[in-house]
Short mmCIF file of C-alpha atoms in Angstrom, two decimals:
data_model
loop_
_atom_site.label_atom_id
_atom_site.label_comp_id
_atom_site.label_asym_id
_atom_site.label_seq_id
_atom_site.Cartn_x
_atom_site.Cartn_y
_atom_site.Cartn_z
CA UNK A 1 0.00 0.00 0.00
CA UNK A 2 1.10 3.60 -0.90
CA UNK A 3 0.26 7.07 0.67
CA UNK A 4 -0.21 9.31 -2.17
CA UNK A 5 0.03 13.47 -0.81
CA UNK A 6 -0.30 16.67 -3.83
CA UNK A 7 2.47 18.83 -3.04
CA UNK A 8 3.11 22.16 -3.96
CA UNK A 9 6.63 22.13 -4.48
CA UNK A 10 8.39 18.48 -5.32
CA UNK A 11 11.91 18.87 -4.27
CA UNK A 12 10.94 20.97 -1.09
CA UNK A 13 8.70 17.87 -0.56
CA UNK A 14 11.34 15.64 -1.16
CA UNK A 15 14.11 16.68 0.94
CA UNK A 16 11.20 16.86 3.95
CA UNK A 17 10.65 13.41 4.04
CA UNK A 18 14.28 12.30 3.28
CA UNK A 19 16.23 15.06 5.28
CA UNK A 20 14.15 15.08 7.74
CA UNK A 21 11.87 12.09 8.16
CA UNK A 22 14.47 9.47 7.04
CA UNK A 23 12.34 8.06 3.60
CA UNK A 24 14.89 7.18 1.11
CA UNK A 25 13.85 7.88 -2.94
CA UNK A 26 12.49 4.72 -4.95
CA UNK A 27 11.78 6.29 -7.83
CA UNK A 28 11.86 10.40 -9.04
CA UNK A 29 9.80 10.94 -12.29
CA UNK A 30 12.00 12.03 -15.65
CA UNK A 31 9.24 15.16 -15.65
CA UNK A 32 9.73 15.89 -12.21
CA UNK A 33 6.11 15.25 -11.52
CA UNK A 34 6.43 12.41 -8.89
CA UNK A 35 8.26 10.74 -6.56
CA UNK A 36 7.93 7.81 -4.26
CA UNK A 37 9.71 7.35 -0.88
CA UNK A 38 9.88 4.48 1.49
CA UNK A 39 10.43 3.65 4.93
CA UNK A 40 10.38 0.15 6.12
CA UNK A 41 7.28 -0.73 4.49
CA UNK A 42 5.73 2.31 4.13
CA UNK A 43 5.83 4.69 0.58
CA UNK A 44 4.79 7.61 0.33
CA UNK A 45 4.06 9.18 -3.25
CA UNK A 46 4.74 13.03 -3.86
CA UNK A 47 2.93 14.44 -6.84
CA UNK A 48 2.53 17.79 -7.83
CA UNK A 49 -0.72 19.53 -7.15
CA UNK A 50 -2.87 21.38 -4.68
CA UNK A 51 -2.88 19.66 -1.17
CA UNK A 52 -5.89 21.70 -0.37
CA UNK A 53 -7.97 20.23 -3.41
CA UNK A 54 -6.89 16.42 -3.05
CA UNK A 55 -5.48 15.54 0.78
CA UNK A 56 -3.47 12.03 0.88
CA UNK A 57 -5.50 9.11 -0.48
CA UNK A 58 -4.48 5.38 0.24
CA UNK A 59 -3.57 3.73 -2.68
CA UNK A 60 -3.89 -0.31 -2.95
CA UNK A 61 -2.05 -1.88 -5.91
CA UNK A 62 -4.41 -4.12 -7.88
CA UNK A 63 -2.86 -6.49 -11.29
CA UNK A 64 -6.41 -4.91 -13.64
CA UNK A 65 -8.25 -2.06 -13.03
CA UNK A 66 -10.59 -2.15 -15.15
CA UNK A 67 -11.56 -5.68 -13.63
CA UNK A 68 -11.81 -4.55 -10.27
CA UNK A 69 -13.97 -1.42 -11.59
CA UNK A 70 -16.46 -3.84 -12.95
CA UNK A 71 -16.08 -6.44 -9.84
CA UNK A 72 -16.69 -3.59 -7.27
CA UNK A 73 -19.46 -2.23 -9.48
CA UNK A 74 -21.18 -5.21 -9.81
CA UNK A 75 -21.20 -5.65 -6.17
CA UNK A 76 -22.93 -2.26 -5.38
CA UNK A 77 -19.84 -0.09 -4.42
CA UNK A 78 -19.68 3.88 -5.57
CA UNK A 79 -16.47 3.85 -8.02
CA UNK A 80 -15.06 6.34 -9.83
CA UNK A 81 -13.41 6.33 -13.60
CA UNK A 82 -10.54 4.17 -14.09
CA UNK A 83 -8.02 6.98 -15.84
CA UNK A 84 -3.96 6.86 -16.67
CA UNK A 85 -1.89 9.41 -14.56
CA UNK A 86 1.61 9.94 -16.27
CA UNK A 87 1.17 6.93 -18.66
CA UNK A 88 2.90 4.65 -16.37
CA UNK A 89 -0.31 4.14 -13.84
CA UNK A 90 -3.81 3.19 -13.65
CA UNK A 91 -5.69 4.50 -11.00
CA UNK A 92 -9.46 4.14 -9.81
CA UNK A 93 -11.16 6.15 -7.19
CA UNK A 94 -13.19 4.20 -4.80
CA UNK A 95 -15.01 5.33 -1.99
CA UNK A 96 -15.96 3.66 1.32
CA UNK A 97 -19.46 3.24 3.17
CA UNK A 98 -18.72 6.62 5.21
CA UNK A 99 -17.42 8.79 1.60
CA UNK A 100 -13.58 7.88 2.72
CA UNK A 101 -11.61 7.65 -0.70
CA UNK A 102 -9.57 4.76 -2.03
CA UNK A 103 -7.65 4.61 -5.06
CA UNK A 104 -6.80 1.39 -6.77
CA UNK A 105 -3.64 1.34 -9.03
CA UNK A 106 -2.29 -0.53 -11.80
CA UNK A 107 1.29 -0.54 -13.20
CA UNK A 108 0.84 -0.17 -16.80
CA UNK A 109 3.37 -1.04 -19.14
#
């Protein structure tokens, strides 16, 4: 599971949670748009945007959206649009019984 936060500024964001916190860089986008961080087993994912809009979201990696769009569907639960963010990942809004969003991503090659 990944924490994904919107961020203002990246590299500020960056050298907060590895200066700072101790998360070490996995992976820093060619764009500079996104970053993920561990710790132990945690990641966090950085991505530019407005924190205010968005807030963190838990993200659970999943091998096919689009399956588990039409699974959860099926079964009744309030899902979002499976989109691709930065060509590289497939994610899916999906909201709990009390309005809590998910997201479910997907690795796409």
């Amino acid at each position: 599971m990944r924490i994904w936060y919107q961020v203002r500024d990246l590299g500020l964001a960056r050298a907060f949670y590895t200066d700072v916190l101790g998360f070490t860089e996995s992976f820093v986008d060619d764009a500079g748009a996104w970053a993920a961080l561990d710790r132990g087993p945690t990641e966090i994912a950085l991505t530019v945007g407005d924190p205010a809009e968005e807030g963190g979201v838990a993200t659970i990696d999943v091998d096919d959206v689009k399956a588990e769009r039409e699974r959860l569907a099926a079964a009744g639960v309030e899902v979002g649009t499976a989109v691709e963010l930065h060509g590289a990942i497939r994610v899916l809004d999906v909201f709990d019984p009390d309005g809590n969003r998910l997201q479910l991503a997907e690795e796409v090659e």
